[in-house]
CSV table of C-alpha atoms in Angstrom, one decimal:
chain,number,residue,atom,x,y,z
R,909,UNK,CA,0.0,0.0,0.0
R,910,UNK,CA,1.3,3.4,-0.9
R,911,UNK,CA,1.3,6.1,1.8
R,912,UNK,CA,1.0,9.6,0.5
R,913,UNK,CA,-0.1,11.7,3.5
R,914,UNK,CA,2.6,12.5,6.1
R,915,UNK,CA,1.9,10.7,9.4
R,916,UNK,CA,3.7,11.1,12.8
R,917,UNK,CA,4.7,8.9,15.6
R,918,UNK,CA,6.2,9.9,18.9
R,919,UNK,CA,9.4,8.2,20.0
R,920,UNK,CA,9.3,6.6,23.5
R,921,UNK,CA,12.5,8.4,24.4
R,922,UNK,CA,11.3,9.8,27.7
R,923,UNK,CA,10.3,6.3,28.9
R,924,UNK,CA,13.7,4.9,28.7
R,925,UNK,CA,15.8,7.8,29.7
R,926,UNK,CA,16.3,6.8,33.3
R,927,UNK,CA,17.2,3.2,32.4
R,928,UNK,CA,19.6,4.5,29.8
R,929,UNK,CA,21.3,6.7,32.4
R,930,UNK,CA,21.6,3.7,34.8
R,931,UNK,CA,23.2,1.6,32.1
R,932,UNK,CA,25.6,4.3,31.0
R,933,UNK,CA,26.7,4.8,34.6
R,934,UNK,CA,27.8,1.2,34.8
R,935,UNK,CA,30.1,1.5,31.8
R,936,UNK,CA,31.4,5.0,32.2
R,937,UNK,CA,34.5,5.5,34.3
R,938,UNK,CA,34.1,7.7,37.3
R,939,UNK,CA,37.4,9.4,36.5
R,940,UNK,CA,39.1,10.5,33.2
R,941,UNK,CA,41.5,8.1,31.6
R,942,UNK,CA,45.1,8.3,32.9
R,943,UNK,CA,47.8,10.1,30.9
R,944,UNK,CA,49.5,6.8,30.2
R,945,UNK,CA,46.3,5.4,28.7
R,946,UNK,CA,45.9,8.5,26.5
R,947,UNK,CA,49.5,8.2,25.3
R,948,UNK,CA,48.9,4.5,24.3
R,949,UNK,CA,45.8,5.4,22.2
R,950,UNK,CA,46.3,5.7,18.5
R,951,UNK,CA,44.1,6.5,15.5
R,952,UNK,CA,42.4,3.5,13.9
R,953,UNK,CA,39.6,2.9,11.3
R,954,UNK,CA,38.1,-0.5,10.7
R,955,UNK,CA,36.1,-2.1,7.9
R,956,UNK,CA,34.3,-5.4,7.3
R,957,UNK,CA,31.6,-7.0,5.1
R,958,UNK,CA,31.6,-8.0,1.5
R,959,UNK,CA,33.8,-5.9,-0.8
R,960,UNK,CA,32.5,-5.8,-4.4
R,961,UNK,CA,34.5,-3.8,-6.9
R,962,UNK,CA,37.0,-2.6,-4.3
R,963,UNK,CA,34.6,-1.1,-1.8
R,964,UNK,CA,36.7,-2.1,1.3
R,965,UNK,CA,40.2,-0.5,1.0
R,966,UNK,CA,42.3,-3.3,2.4
R,967,UNK,CA,45.8,-4.1,0.9
R,968,UNK,CA,44.8,-7.4,-0.8
R,969,UNK,CA,41.7,-5.9,-2.2
R,970,UNK,CA,43.5,-2.8,-3.5
R,971,UNK,CA,46.1,-5.1,-5.1
R,972,UNK,CA,43.4,-7.0,-6.9
R,973,UNK,CA,41.8,-3.8,-8.1
R,974,UNK,CA,45.1,-2.5,-9.4
R,975,UNK,CA,45.7,-5.8,-11.3
R,976,UNK,CA,42.2,-5.6,-12.8
R,977,UNK,CA,42.6,-2.0,-13.7
R,978,UNK,CA,45.9,-2.7,-15.4
R,979,UNK,CA,44.5,-5.5,-17.4
R,980,UNK,CA,45.7,-8.2,-15.0
R,981,UNK,CA,43.5,-10.9,-16.3
R,982,UNK,CA,40.0,-12.2,-15.8
R,983,UNK,CA,40.8,-13.7,-12.4
R,984,UNK,CA,41.2,-10.4,-10.7
R,985,UNK,CA,38.1,-9.0,-12.4
R,986,UNK,CA,36.0,-12.0,-11.4
R,987,UNK,CA,37.2,-11.7,-7.8
R,988,UNK,CA,36.2,-8.1,-7.7
R,989,UNK,CA,32.8,-8.8,-9.2
R,990,UNK,CA,32.2,-11.8,-7.0
R,991,UNK,CA,33.2,-10.0,-3.9
R,992,UNK,CA,35.6,-10.7,-1.0
R,993,UNK,CA,34.1,-11.5,2.4
R,994,UNK,CA,35.7,-9.8,5.4
R,995,UNK,CA,33.9,-11.4,8.3
R,996,UNK,CA,35.6,-9.5,11.1
R,997,UNK,CA,36.7,-5.8,11.6
R,998,UNK,CA,40.0,-5.2,9.8
R,999,UNK,CA,42.1,-2.1,10.4
R,1000,UNK,CA,42.6,0.1,7.4
R,1001,UNK,CA,46.1,1.2,6.7
R,1002,UNK,CA,45.4,4.8,5.8
R,1003,UNK,CA,48.8,5.5,4.2
R,1004,UNK,CA,48.7,2.4,2.0
R,1005,UNK,CA,45.1,3.0,1.0
R,1006,UNK,CA,45.2,6.8,0.5
R,1007,UNK,CA,48.8,7.9,0.7
R,1008,UNK,CA,50.3,10.7,2.7
R,1009,UNK,CA,48.9,14.2,3.0
R,1010,UNK,CA,49.3,16.9,0.5
R,1011,UNK,CA,52.3,18.2,2.4
R,1012,UNK,CA,53.7,14.7,2.9
R,1013,UNK,CA,52.6,14.4,6.5
R,1014,UNK,CA,50.4,11.5,7.8
R,1015,UNK,CA,46.6,11.9,7.5
R,1016,UNK,CA,43.6,10.4,9.3
R,1017,UNK,CA,40.1,9.5,8.1
R,1018,UNK,CA,37.5,12.0,9.3
R,1019,UNK,CA,34.5,10.5,7.6
R,1020,UNK,CA,33.6,7.3,5.7
R,1021,UNK,CA,30.3,6.8,3.8
R,1022,UNK,CA,29.1,3.3,2.9
R,1023,UNK,CA,26.7,3.6,-0.1
R,1024,UNK,CA,24.8,0.7,-1.6
R,1025,UNK,CA,27.6,-0.1,-4.1
R,1026,UNK,CA,30.4,2.4,-3.4
R,1027,UNK,CA,32.5,3.9,-0.6
R,1028,UNK,CA,33.6,7.5,0.1
R,1029,UNK,CA,36.4,8.6,2.4
R,1030,UNK,CA,37.2,12.1,3.5
R,1031,UNK,CA,40.7,12.7,5.0
R,1032,UNK,CA,41.9,15.2,7.5
R,1033,UNK,CA,43.6,17.2,4.8
R,1034,UNK,CA,40.3,17.7,3.0
R,1035,UNK,CA,40.8,15.2,0.2
R,1036,UNK,CA,37.9,12.9,-0.7
R,1037,UNK,CA,38.2,9.5,-2.3
R,1038,UNK,CA,35.4,7.5,-3.9
R,1039,UNK,CA,35.5,3.9,-5.2
R,1040,UNK,CA,33.3,1.0,-6.1
R,1041,UNK,CA,30.6,0.6,-8.7
R,1042,UNK,CA,30.1,3.6,-10.9
R,1043,UNK,CA,27.5,2.5,-13.5
R,1044,UNK,CA,25.7,5.9,-13.4
R,1045,UNK,CA,28.6,8.1,-12.7
R,1046,UNK,CA,27.6,8.3,-9.1
R,1047,UNK,CA,31.2,8.4,-7.8
R,1048,UNK,CA,31.8,11.7,-9.5
R,1049,UNK,CA,34.9,11.0,-11.6
R,1050,UNK,CA,33.5,12.3,-14.9
R,1051,UNK,CA,32.8,8.8,-16.4
R,1052,UNK,CA,30.9,5.6,-15.8
R,1053,UNK,CA,33.8,3.3,-15.3
R,1054,UNK,CA,34.0,1.3,-12.1
R,1055,UNK,CA,36.6,2.7,-9.7
R,1056,UNK,CA,38.4,-0.4,-8.4
R,1057,UNK,CA,40.9,1.3,-6.1
R,1058,UNK,CA,40.5,4.4,-3.8
R,1059,UNK,CA,40.7,7.4,-6.2
R,1060,UNK,CA,40.7,11.0,-5.3
R,1061,UNK,CA,37.7,13.0,-6.4
R,1062,UNK,CA,38.8,16.0,-8.4
R,1063,UNK,CA,36.7,18.7,-10.1
R,1064,UNK,CA,37.6,21.3,-12.7
R,1065,UNK,CA,39.1,24.5,-11.4
R,1066,UNK,CA,36.0,26.3,-12.7
R,1067,UNK,CA,33.9,24.4,-10.3
R,1068,UNK,CA,33.5,26.2,-6.9
R,1069,UNK,CA,33.9,22.9,-5.1
R,1070,UNK,CA,37.6,23.0,-6.0
R,1071,UNK,CA,38.0,25.9,-3.6
R,1072,UNK,CA,35.5,25.3,-0.9
R,1073,UNK,CA,36.2,21.7,-0.1
R,1074,UNK,CA,33.9,18.9,0.9
R,1075,UNK,CA,32.1,18.8,4.2
R,1076,UNK,CA,30.0,15.7,3.7
R,1077,UNK,CA,29.0,13.2,1.0
R,1078,UNK,CA,26.1,10.8,0.5
R,1079,UNK,CA,26.3,7.9,-2.0
R,1080,UNK,CA,23.3,6.4,-3.6
R,1081,UNK,CA,22.6,3.5,-6.0
R,1082,UNK,CA,21.9,5.9,-8.9
R,1083,UNK,CA,23.3,9.3,-7.8
R,1084,UNK,CA,25.2,11.0,-5.0
R,1085,UNK,CA,25.3,14.4,-3.3
R,1086,UNK,CA,28.0,16.6,-1.6
R,1087,UNK,CA,27.7,19.5,0.8
R,1088,UNK,CA,30.7,21.8,0.7
R,1089,UNK,CA,32.1,23.8,3.6
R,1090,UNK,CA,30.0,26.8,2.6
R,1091,UNK,CA,26.8,24.8,2.7
R,1092,UNK,CA,26.3,24.6,-1.0
R,1093,UNK,CA,24.9,21.4,-2.5
R,1094,UNK,CA,26.4,19.4,-5.4
R,1095,UNK,CA,24.8,16.4,-7.1
R,1096,UNK,CA,25.9,13.9,-9.7
R,1097,UNK,CA,24.9,10.6,-11.3
R,1098,UNK,CA,21.6,9.6,-12.9
R,1099,UNK,CA,18.8,12.1,-12.9
R,1100,UNK,CA,16.1,9.6,-13.8
R,1101,UNK,CA,13.8,9.3,-16.8
R,1102,UNK,CA,10.2,8.7,-17.7
R,1103,UNK,CA,11.2,5.0,-18.3
R,1104,UNK,CA,12.9,4.5,-15.0
R,1105,UNK,CA,10.1,5.5,-12.7
R,1106,UNK,CA,10.7,9.2,-12.3
R,1107,UNK,CA,12.9,12.2,-12.9
R,1108,UNK,CA,14.6,15.0,-11.0
R,1109,UNK,CA,16.8,12.9,-8.7
R,1110,UNK,CA,19.6,15.5,-8.9
R,1111,UNK,CA,17.4,18.6,-8.4
R,1112,UNK,CA,18.9,20.7,-11.2
R,1113,UNK,CA,15.6,21.0,-13.1
R,1114,UNK,CA,17.1,20.3,-16.5
R,1115,UNK,CA,16.4,16.6,-16.7
R,1116,UNK,CA,20.1,15.9,-17.4
R,1117,UNK,CA,22.5,13.4,-15.8
R,1118,UNK,CA,26.0,14.4,-14.7
R,1119,UNK,CA,29.1,12.3,-14.0
R,1120,UNK,CA,30.9,15.1,-12.1
R,1121,UNK,CA,29.6,17.2,-9.1
R,1122,UNK,CA,27.4,20.0,-10.3
R,1123,UNK,CA,26.3,22.9,-8.1
R,1124,UNK,CA,22.5,23.0,-7.4
R,1125,UNK,CA,22.1,26.6,-8.5
R,1126,UNK,CA,18.5,27.0,-7.5
R,1127,UNK,CA,19.4,26.7,-3.8
R,1128,UNK,CA,22.1,29.4,-4.3
R,1129,UNK,CA,19.5,31.7,-6.0
R,1130,UNK,CA,17.1,31.2,-3.2
R,1131,UNK,CA,19.8,31.9,-0.6
R,1132,UNK,CA,19.5,28.4,0.9
R,1133,UNK,CA,22.4,26.5,2.5
R,1134,UNK,CA,22.3,22.8,3.2
R,1135,UNK,CA,23.2,21.3,6.5
R,1136,UNK,CA,22.2,17.6,5.7
R,1137,UNK,CA,21.4,15.7,2.5
R,1138,UNK,CA,20.0,12.2,2.2
R,1139,UNK,CA,19.5,10.1,-1.0
R,1140,UNK,CA,17.1,7.4,-1.9
R,1141,UNK,CA,16.9,5.2,-4.9
R,1142,UNK,CA,15.2,7.9,-7.0
R,1143,UNK,CA,14.6,10.9,-4.7
R,1144,UNK,CA,16.6,13.3,-2.6
R,1145,UNK,CA,15.9,15.1,0.7
R,1146,UNK,CA,17.7,18.2,2.0
R,1147,UNK,CA,17.7,19.9,5.4
R,1148,UNK,CA,18.6,23.5,5.2
R,1149,UNK,CA,20.5,25.5,7.9
R,1150,UNK,CA,17.2,27.2,8.7
R,1151,UNK,CA,15.5,23.8,9.4
R,1152,UNK,CA,13.5,23.6,6.1
R,1153,UNK,CA,13.0,20.2,4.5
R,1154,UNK,CA,13.2,20.0,0.7
R,1155,UNK,CA,12.7,17.1,-1.7
R,1156,UNK,CA,13.1,16.3,-5.4
R,1157,UNK,CA,12.9,13.4,-7.7
R,1158,UNK,CA,10.4,10.6,-8.3
R,1159,UNK,CA,7.0,11.2,-6.7
R,1160,UNK,CA,5.7,7.7,-6.7
R,1161,UNK,CA,4.6,6.3,-3.3
R,1162,UNK,CA,4.4,9.9,-2.0
R,1163,UNK,CA,8.1,9.8,-1.2
R,1164,UNK,CA,8.4,13.6,-1.7
R,1165,UNK,CA,5.9,14.4,1.1
R,1166,UNK,CA,3.7,16.7,-0.8
R,1167,UNK,CA,0.5,14.7,-0.8
R,1168,UNK,CA,1.0,13.9,-4.5
R,1169,UNK,CA,2.8,11.3,-6.7
R,1170,UNK,CA,4.1,13.6,-9.3
R,1171,UNK,CA,7.9,14.1,-9.9
R,1172,UNK,CA,9.7,17.2,-8.9
R,1173,UNK,CA,12.7,18.4,-11.0
R,1174,UNK,CA,13.7,21.0,-8.5
R,1175,UNK,CA,14.0,20.8,-4.7
R,1176,UNK,CA,10.7,22.0,-3.2
R,1177,UNK,CA,9.7,22.4,0.5
R,1178,UNK,CA,7.7,19.8,2.4
R,1179,UNK,CA,5.0,22.3,3.4
R,1180,UNK,CA,3.6,20.1,6.2
R,1181,UNK,CA,6.9,20.4,8.1
R,1182,UNK,CA,7.3,24.2,7.8
R,1183,UNK,CA,6.3,24.7,11.4
R,1184,UNK,CA,8.5,21.9,12.8
R,1185,UNK,CA,12.0,22.2,14.1
R,1186,UNK,CA,13.7,19.4,12.1
R,1187,UNK,CA,17.2,18.3,13.2
R,1188,UNK,CA,17.8,15.2,11.2
R,1189,UNK,CA,16.7,13.5,8.0
R,1190,UNK,CA,17.2,10.0,6.5
R,1191,UNK,CA,16.2,8.4,3.2
R,1192,UNK,CA,15.4,4.8,2.5
R,1193,UNK,CA,15.0,3.4,-1.0
R,1194,UNK,CA,11.4,4.9,-1.5
R,1195,UNK,CA,10.7,6.7,1.8
R,1196,UNK,CA,11.9,9.4,4.1
R,1197,UNK,CA,12.1,10.0,7.9
R,1198,UNK,CA,12.6,13.4,9.6
R,1199,UNK,CA,13.3,13.9,13.3
R,1200,UNK,CA,12.3,17.0,15.2
R,1201,UNK,CA,14.1,18.6,18.2
R,1202,UNK,CA,11.3,17.4,20.4
R,1203,UNK,CA,11.8,13.7,19.5
R,1204,UNK,CA,8.9,13.4,17.0
R,1205,UNK,CA,9.5,11.4,13.8
R,1206,UNK,CA,7.7,12.1,10.6
R,1207,UNK,CA,7.6,9.5,7.9
R,1208,UNK,CA,6.4,9.4,4.4
R,1209,UNK,CA,6.7,7.3,1.3
R,1210,UNK,CA,6.4,3.5,0.6
R,1211,UNK,CA,5.2,1.6,3.5
R,1212,UNK,CA,4.5,-1.9,2.2
R,1213,UNK,CA,6.8,-3.5,4.7
R,1214,UNK,CA,6.4,-1.0,7.5
R,1215,UNK,CA,9.3,1.2,6.5
R,1216,UNK,CA,7.6,4.3,7.7
R,1217,UNK,CA,6.8,2.6,11.1
R,1218,UNK,CA,3.1,3.1,10.5
R,1219,UNK,CA,0.5,0.3,10.6
R,1220,UNK,CA,-2.0,0.7,7.9
């Protein structure tokens, strides 16, 4: 059953607050860690799961990706397509996977994004690497070739993103989105079509697909800055710095939250949330959730398996 109208449910946060506090007190030290413990700590990042097309940047997977990219034979390519199972957390060697910083100094990972078929990593020096499946140009490298090893995302000097730098990135199955450090939104990948179930995924309004990050100019013209972005299979949701929720893309299942099922080529406000103080958004394949400051969750879109947490 398709859910078009926005419905609310109230989190039972207040009911569990006291028990949560009791539990936390049992695992929280009564005094800060000793100086010797702090000295022993070192930066680490871990990854596990099934790596398809190089999505987990471990040495052996990067080696296979390098072989396949260099024409190393069908064996390496088959392995990358079939996937390598990593069934326990493995530490990522940051230098081997991403190299040293731009000035030659060591770097750390500040953010990792696991998309449906790709991975993005932002480093402490501001560089961003994307890798994995790239059938729709959703990794932003200007083409539709799979990126089998971690590869730095670069944009033309004419693109403002080359100066502002990346604050956050979200990867989708068909398209992806970036928020820069000024709060401007960039999208890239497949924009949809009348034959694919909808249009306007990227929010540019022109019906075109892009394989490199492109600034969503309509938000700049309206003086809007993005604080969060979430991507579904064929729709996008943006939370502005003023707390406004915007959506674009395929309208089927009511996933845009506007009481209709028509597509939106541009990002438009979800009018029923104008009076709410939204602090977080999240997209599933064909639905969206929004959390208010008061702990209320709004959900809309496809609900055939209870995705929106509403019993119909």
